[in-house]
GROMACS .gro file of C-alpha atoms in nm:
model
  297
    1MET     CA    1  -1.566  -1.308  -0.060
    2THR     CA    2  -1.486  -0.936  -0.091
    3THR     CA    3  -1.376  -0.824  -0.437
    4ILE     CA    4  -1.044  -0.644  -0.409
    5ARG     CA    5  -0.994  -0.406  -0.698
    6GLY     CA    6  -0.934  -0.033  -0.742
    7ALA     CA    7  -0.711   0.232  -0.587
    8TYR     CA    8  -0.632   0.162  -0.221
    9PRO     CA    9  -0.453   0.438  -0.025
   10VAL     CA   10  -0.190   0.289   0.205
   11LEU     CA   11  -0.245   0.490   0.522
   12ILE     CA   12   0.002   0.663   0.746
   13THR     CA   13   0.002   0.606   1.120
   14PRO     CA   14  -0.068   0.952   1.271
   15MET     CA   15   0.143   1.037   1.576
   16THR     CA   16   0.167   1.302   1.845
   17GLN     CA   17   0.473   1.517   1.907
   18GLU     CA   18   0.556   1.270   2.186
   19GLN     CA   19   0.590   0.992   1.924
   20LYS     CA   20   0.275   0.814   2.041
   21ILE     CA   21   0.003   0.698   1.804
   22ASP     CA   22  -0.277   0.953   1.769
   23TRP     CA   23  -0.572   0.714   1.796
   24ASP     CA   24  -0.835   0.985   1.749
   25GLY     CA   25  -0.644   1.091   1.439
   26VAL     CA   26  -0.648   0.733   1.312
   27LYS     CA   27  -1.027   0.723   1.340
   28ASN     CA   28  -1.071   1.067   1.182
   29ASN     CA   29  -0.850   0.974   0.888
   30VAL     CA   30  -1.037   0.647   0.833
   31ASN     CA   31  -1.368   0.832   0.810
   32TYR     CA   32  -1.213   1.090   0.578
   33PHE     CA   33  -1.112   0.817   0.331
   34VAL     CA   34  -1.450   0.645   0.350
   35ASP     CA   35  -1.617   0.980   0.277
   36GLN     CA   36  -1.386   1.031  -0.022
   37GLY     CA   37  -1.525   0.713  -0.178
   38VAL     CA   38  -1.204   0.509  -0.198
   39ALA     CA   39  -1.232   0.142  -0.297
   40GLY     CA   40  -1.052   0.034   0.020
   41ILE     CA   41  -0.755   0.111   0.244
   42VAL     CA   42  -0.433  -0.055   0.358
   43ILE     CA   43  -0.292  -0.026   0.712
   44ASN     CA   44   0.035  -0.136   0.872
   45GLY     CA   45   0.215  -0.100   0.539
   46SER     CA   46   0.545   0.074   0.464
   47THR     CA   47   0.377   0.416   0.458
   48GLY     CA   48   0.222   0.324   0.793
   49GLU     CA   49   0.571   0.272   0.939
   50PHE     CA   50   0.500  -0.091   1.028
   51VAL     CA   51   0.866  -0.164   1.095
   52SER     CA   52   0.866   0.116   1.356
   53LEU     CA   53   0.557  -0.006   1.542
   54SER     CA   54   0.552  -0.251   1.829
   55LYS     CA   55   0.355  -0.573   1.807
   56GLU     CA   56   0.096  -0.430   2.045
   57GLU     CA   57   0.059  -0.113   1.837
   58LYS     CA   58   0.011  -0.312   1.517
   59PHE     CA   59  -0.252  -0.530   1.683
   60GLN     CA   60  -0.432  -0.225   1.821
   61MET     CA   61  -0.419  -0.055   1.480
   62VAL     CA   62  -0.600  -0.352   1.326
   63ALA     CA   63  -0.864  -0.362   1.599
   64THR     CA   64  -0.920   0.015   1.594
   65VAL     CA   65  -0.942   0.058   1.217
   66LEU     CA   66  -1.160  -0.248   1.151
   67GLU     CA   67  -1.401  -0.138   1.422
   68GLU     CA   68  -1.414   0.220   1.291
   69VAL     CA   69  -1.464   0.110   0.930
   70GLY     CA   70  -1.745  -0.121   1.033
   71GLY     CA   71  -1.754  -0.305   0.703
   72ARG     CA   72  -1.805   0.008   0.489
   73ILE     CA   73  -1.495  -0.060   0.274
   74PRO     CA   74  -1.240  -0.343   0.252
   75VAL     CA   75  -0.933  -0.312   0.474
   76ILE     CA   76  -0.608  -0.486   0.379
   77VAL     CA   77  -0.360  -0.532   0.664
   78GLY     CA   78   0.016  -0.548   0.630
   79THR     CA   79   0.118  -0.861   0.821
   80ALA     CA   80   0.480  -0.902   0.717
   81ALA     CA   81   0.745  -1.001   0.968
   82GLU     CA   82   1.097  -1.134   0.969
   83THR     CA   83   0.993  -1.491   1.051
   84THR     CA   84   0.721  -1.719   0.917
   85LYS     CA   85   0.588  -1.776   1.269
   86GLU     CA   86   0.540  -1.403   1.333
   87THR     CA   87   0.386  -1.350   0.989
   88ILE     CA   88   0.131  -1.620   1.062
   89GLU     CA   89   0.053  -1.462   1.399
   90TYR     CA   90  -0.010  -1.119   1.244
   91THR     CA   91  -0.213  -1.271   0.958
   92LYS     CA   92  -0.435  -1.468   1.194
   93GLN     CA   93  -0.496  -1.156   1.403
   94ALA     CA   94  -0.602  -0.966   1.090
   95GLU     CA   95  -0.830  -1.253   0.990
   96ALA     CA   96  -0.988  -1.260   1.337
   97HIS     CA   97  -1.083  -0.893   1.293
   98GLU     CA   98  -1.234  -0.965   0.949
   99ALA     CA   99  -0.981  -0.786   0.735
  100ALA     CA  100  -1.030  -0.826   0.359
  101GLY     CA  101  -0.674  -0.938   0.294
  102ALA     CA  102  -0.313  -0.952   0.413
  103LEU     CA  103  -0.029  -0.766   0.240
  104ILE     CA  104   0.295  -0.959   0.288
  105ILE     CA  105   0.646  -0.868   0.175
  106PRO     CA  106   0.915  -1.137   0.219
  107PRO     CA  107   1.140  -1.111   0.526
  108TYR     CA  108   1.325  -0.784   0.474
  109TYR     CA  109   1.651  -0.825   0.671
  110MET     CA  110   1.771  -1.178   0.599
  111LYS     CA  111   1.725  -1.149   0.219
  112PRO     CA  112   1.586  -1.503   0.171
  113LYS     CA  113   1.655  -1.723  -0.131
  114GLU     CA  114   1.369  -1.795  -0.371
  115ASN     CA  115   1.298  -2.142  -0.232
  116GLU     CA  116   1.283  -1.991   0.117
  117ILE     CA  117   1.037  -1.727  -0.003
  118TYR     CA  118   0.823  -1.999  -0.162
  119HIS     CA  119   0.805  -2.203   0.159
  120HIS     CA  120   0.736  -1.887   0.362
  121PHE     CA  121   0.423  -1.809   0.158
  122LYS     CA  122   0.324  -2.176   0.133
  123ASP     CA  123   0.325  -2.205   0.512
  124VAL     CA  124   0.133  -1.881   0.570
  125SER     CA  125  -0.122  -1.962   0.300
  126SER     CA  126  -0.189  -2.305   0.450
  127VAL     CA  127  -0.309  -2.172   0.787
  128THR     CA  128  -0.544  -1.892   0.685
  129ASN     CA  129  -0.845  -1.832   0.464
  130LEU     CA  130  -0.755  -1.466   0.426
  131PRO     CA  131  -0.665  -1.358   0.070
  132ILE     CA  132  -0.292  -1.283   0.062
  133MET     CA  133  -0.133  -1.008  -0.148
  134LEU     CA  134   0.225  -1.106  -0.233
  135TYR     CA  135   0.438  -0.791  -0.228
  136ASN     CA  136   0.748  -0.754  -0.447
  137ASN     CA  137   0.949  -0.445  -0.350
  138PRO     CA  138   1.325  -0.490  -0.398
  139PHE     CA  139   1.396  -0.138  -0.273
  140THR     CA  140   1.274  -0.209   0.080
  141SER     CA  141   1.322  -0.587   0.108
  142GLY     CA  142   1.651  -0.619  -0.079
  143VAL     CA  143   1.502  -0.907  -0.280
  144ASN     CA  144   1.360  -0.875  -0.631
  145MET     CA  145   1.147  -1.184  -0.680
  146SER     CA  146   1.157  -1.337  -1.026
  147THR     CA  147   0.843  -1.353  -1.235
  148ASP     CA  148   0.868  -1.734  -1.231
  149LEU     CA  149   0.871  -1.740  -0.851
  150MET     CA  150   0.568  -1.514  -0.826
  151PHE     CA  151   0.387  -1.733  -1.079
  152GLN     CA  152   0.468  -2.042  -0.877
  153ILE     CA  153   0.350  -1.888  -0.552
  154GLY     CA  154   0.035  -1.748  -0.715
  155LYS     CA  155  -0.057  -2.081  -0.868
  156GLU     CA  156   0.045  -2.322  -0.590
  157CYS     CA  157  -0.038  -2.127  -0.272
  158GLU     CA  158  -0.415  -2.136  -0.259
  159ASN     CA  159  -0.474  -1.814  -0.068
  160VAL     CA  160  -0.223  -1.599  -0.253
  161ARG     CA  161  -0.475  -1.426  -0.478
  162LEU     CA  162  -0.314  -1.087  -0.538
  163ILE     CA  163   0.031  -0.954  -0.623
  164LYS     CA  164   0.157  -0.600  -0.559
  165GLU     CA  165   0.440  -0.530  -0.804
  166SER     CA  166   0.668  -0.243  -0.699
  167SER     CA  167   0.994  -0.322  -0.880
  168GLY     CA  168   0.925  -0.060  -1.148
  169GLU     CA  169   0.964  -0.329  -1.418
  170ILE     CA  170   0.651  -0.290  -1.629
  171ASP     CA  171   0.722  -0.619  -1.810
  172LYS     CA  172   0.670  -0.801  -1.481
  173VAL     CA  173   0.328  -0.640  -1.438
  174ARG     CA  174   0.244  -0.734  -1.797
  175ASP     CA  175   0.353  -1.097  -1.770
  176LEU     CA  176   0.194  -1.152  -1.430
  177ALA     CA  177  -0.137  -0.994  -1.532
  178ARG     CA  178  -0.164  -1.171  -1.866
  179LYS     CA  179  -0.035  -1.516  -1.777
  180GLY     CA  180  -0.173  -1.525  -1.424
  181LYS     CA  181  -0.526  -1.431  -1.519
  182GLY     CA  182  -0.767  -1.650  -1.326
  183ASP     CA  183  -0.509  -1.737  -1.063
  184PHE     CA  184  -0.441  -1.393  -0.912
  185GLU     CA  185  -0.498  -1.018  -0.957
  186VAL     CA  186  -0.207  -0.779  -1.004
  187PHE     CA  187  -0.186  -0.440  -0.831
  188CYS     CA  188   0.048  -0.158  -0.925
  189GLY     CA  189   0.292  -0.054  -0.654
  190ALA     CA  190   0.499   0.197  -0.852
  191GLU     CA  191   0.359   0.549  -0.819
  192GLU     CA  192   0.495   0.664  -1.156
  193LEU     CA  193   0.370   0.366  -1.362
  194VAL     CA  194   0.003   0.348  -1.273
  195MET     CA  195  -0.161   0.408  -1.609
  196GLU     CA  196   0.098   0.189  -1.778
  197SER     CA  197   0.016  -0.086  -1.528
  198TYR     CA  198  -0.358  -0.054  -1.584
  199PHE     CA  199  -0.296  -0.068  -1.957
  200VAL     CA  200  -0.116  -0.406  -1.934
  201GLY     CA  201  -0.374  -0.560  -1.703
  202ALA     CA  202  -0.332  -0.443  -1.343
  203THR     CA  203  -0.667  -0.424  -1.164
  204GLY     CA  204  -0.566  -0.200  -0.877
  205TRP     CA  205  -0.313   0.032  -0.718
  206ILE     CA  206  -0.177   0.033  -0.362
  207SER     CA  207  -0.134   0.408  -0.361
  208VAL     CA  208   0.084   0.637  -0.149
  209ALA     CA  209  -0.044   0.941  -0.340
  210GLY     CA  210  -0.396   0.825  -0.259
  211ASN     CA  211  -0.348   0.961   0.092
  212ILE     CA  212  -0.317   1.310  -0.053
  213VAL     CA  213  -0.555   1.298  -0.351
  214PRO     CA  214  -0.792   1.007  -0.273
  215LYS     CA  215  -1.070   1.123  -0.503
  216LEU     CA  216  -0.838   1.177  -0.798
  217VAL     CA  217  -0.678   0.832  -0.774
  218THR     CA  218  -1.025   0.679  -0.743
  219ASP     CA  219  -1.154   0.871  -1.045
  220MET     CA  220  -0.842   0.777  -1.243
  221TYR     CA  221  -0.900   0.407  -1.180
  222ASN     CA  222  -1.270   0.430  -1.267
  223HIS     CA  223  -1.201   0.617  -1.591
  224SER     CA  224  -0.937   0.363  -1.694
  225GLN     CA  225  -1.174   0.071  -1.631
  226ASN     CA  226  -1.455   0.242  -1.824
  227GLY     CA  227  -1.232   0.293  -2.126
  228GLU     CA  228  -1.228   0.670  -2.072
  229LEU     CA  229  -0.859   0.690  -2.134
  230GLU     CA  230  -0.830   1.059  -2.211
  231GLU     CA  231  -0.989   1.143  -1.877
  232ALA     CA  232  -0.769   0.889  -1.696
  233TRP     CA  233  -0.450   1.016  -1.858
  234ALA     CA  234  -0.549   1.376  -1.777
  235ILE     CA  235  -0.563   1.288  -1.406
  236ASN     CA  236  -0.238   1.096  -1.438
  237ASP     CA  237  -0.070   1.405  -1.581
  238ARG     CA  238  -0.205   1.619  -1.297
  239ILE     CA  239  -0.082   1.397  -1.014
  240LEU     CA  240   0.241   1.274  -1.175
  241PRO     CA  241   0.459   1.554  -1.027
  242LEU     CA  242   0.334   1.454  -0.681
  243CYS     CA  243   0.402   1.085  -0.752
  244THR     CA  244   0.751   1.168  -0.876
  245PHE     CA  245   0.819   1.371  -0.561
  246LEU     CA  246   0.703   1.081  -0.343
  247GLU     CA  247   0.912   0.823  -0.530
  248GLY     CA  248   1.226   1.029  -0.557
  249SER     CA  249   1.247   1.202  -0.222
  250GLY     CA  250   1.322   0.907   0.006
  251LYS     CA  251   1.080   1.074   0.250
  252TYR     CA  252   0.742   0.948   0.132
  253VAL     CA  253   0.624   0.887   0.489
  254GLN     CA  254   0.711   1.239   0.602
  255ILE     CA  255   0.566   1.392   0.283
  256VAL     CA  256   0.233   1.219   0.329
  257LYS     CA  257   0.215   1.307   0.699
  258ARG     CA  258   0.285   1.673   0.628
  259ALA     CA  259   0.034   1.675   0.341
  260MET     CA  260  -0.231   1.526   0.567
  261GLU     CA  261  -0.174   1.811   0.812
  262LEU     CA  262  -0.186   2.071   0.535
  263THR     CA  263  -0.519   1.932   0.416
  264GLY     CA  264  -0.673   1.936   0.764
  265ASN     CA  265  -0.625   1.570   0.858
  266ALA     CA  266  -0.412   1.390   1.117
  267GLY     CA  267  -0.042   1.347   1.040
  268GLY     CA  268   0.220   1.444   1.293
  269PRO     CA  269   0.586   1.346   1.299
  270ALA     CA  270   0.727   1.017   1.178
  271ARG     CA  271   0.878   0.790   1.439
  272PHE     CA  272   1.249   0.851   1.493
  273PRO     CA  273   1.502   0.820   1.340
  274ARG     CA  274   1.295   0.959   1.053
  275LEU     CA  275   1.311   1.339   1.061
  276GLY     CA  276   1.074   1.592   0.909
  277LEU     CA  277   1.095   1.772   0.577
  278SER     CA  278   1.356   2.038   0.512
  279PRO     CA  279   1.225   2.392   0.444
  280GLU     CA  280   1.292   2.336   0.074
  281GLU     CA  281   1.101   2.006   0.071
  282ASP     CA  282   0.814   2.161   0.265
  283GLU     CA  283   0.790   2.446   0.015
  284LYS     CA  284   0.799   2.202  -0.276
  285LEU     CA  285   0.509   2.007  -0.125
  286LYS     CA  286   0.304   2.322  -0.074
  287GLU     CA  287   0.359   2.418  -0.438
  288LEU     CA  288   0.243   2.076  -0.555
  289LEU     CA  289  -0.068   2.090  -0.337
  290ALA     CA  290  -0.145   2.443  -0.455
  291ASN     CA  291  -0.126   2.329  -0.816
  292LEU     CA  292  -0.360   2.039  -0.748
  293GLN     CA  293  -0.608   2.267  -0.572
  294THR     CA  294  -0.591   2.503  -0.869
  295VAL     CA  295  -0.728   2.225  -1.087
  296ASN     CA  296  -1.029   2.172  -0.859
  297ASN     CA  297  -0.924   1.866  -0.657
   0.00000   0.00000   0.00000
């Protein structure tokens, strides 16, 4: 079984001006991240606009990326859907293409109760051998899972082996990592709390900023695991303004897409109704990138 640890950029879905997926751009970006030495990548996540993609596009994204990667790095696939049946269908498709894991947030429109969330993951876990990453993000799903519920799912659903914690509550990361050791790994999902999460036991980061500074987020993780905390904190301090901009703007998809273009990779517009950056936001991004380049990224 593939070991899933480290900083995993959660990729955008590059698009043309006609709002179609730029498949050559997808392949180019994949090879860029492999060349940067990242631990792995995530596709069809929130940053990849999965809620704005059709079923056929999501399926084709999985087939295209897994073929292009060719086993060089692990690929985690976002397989969330509004119903258990659809989630199982997406998860099985990812498994058929030999993904390393499935990232699953609870249904995000119906705001399920905790017992409904439990049965959702129990049912998905029972029909796949793919490692499942349970995803707690109250800002996008409208549901903030309790620590007790995540413990229960992690312990009783055999294939739920990872948890991405994005609530911003560092005590949840601490309790899950310490008390769940041996049952599941915990990944940070809050861009501004990465070092704090590593410090309390997180073993990875599903990283939006990793699209823009893949080598820095990789180096930061490696330093933290090697006990080189001064070096890790130094990188944290360098990228924190970018992370804060991503978290606070409400336009993290558009920011990453624009940054990819500015760094010579494939980006393009987000799918409507998302609009591009304002002139002020664009200038702010350029300033942040210039500062990072100044420090030899």
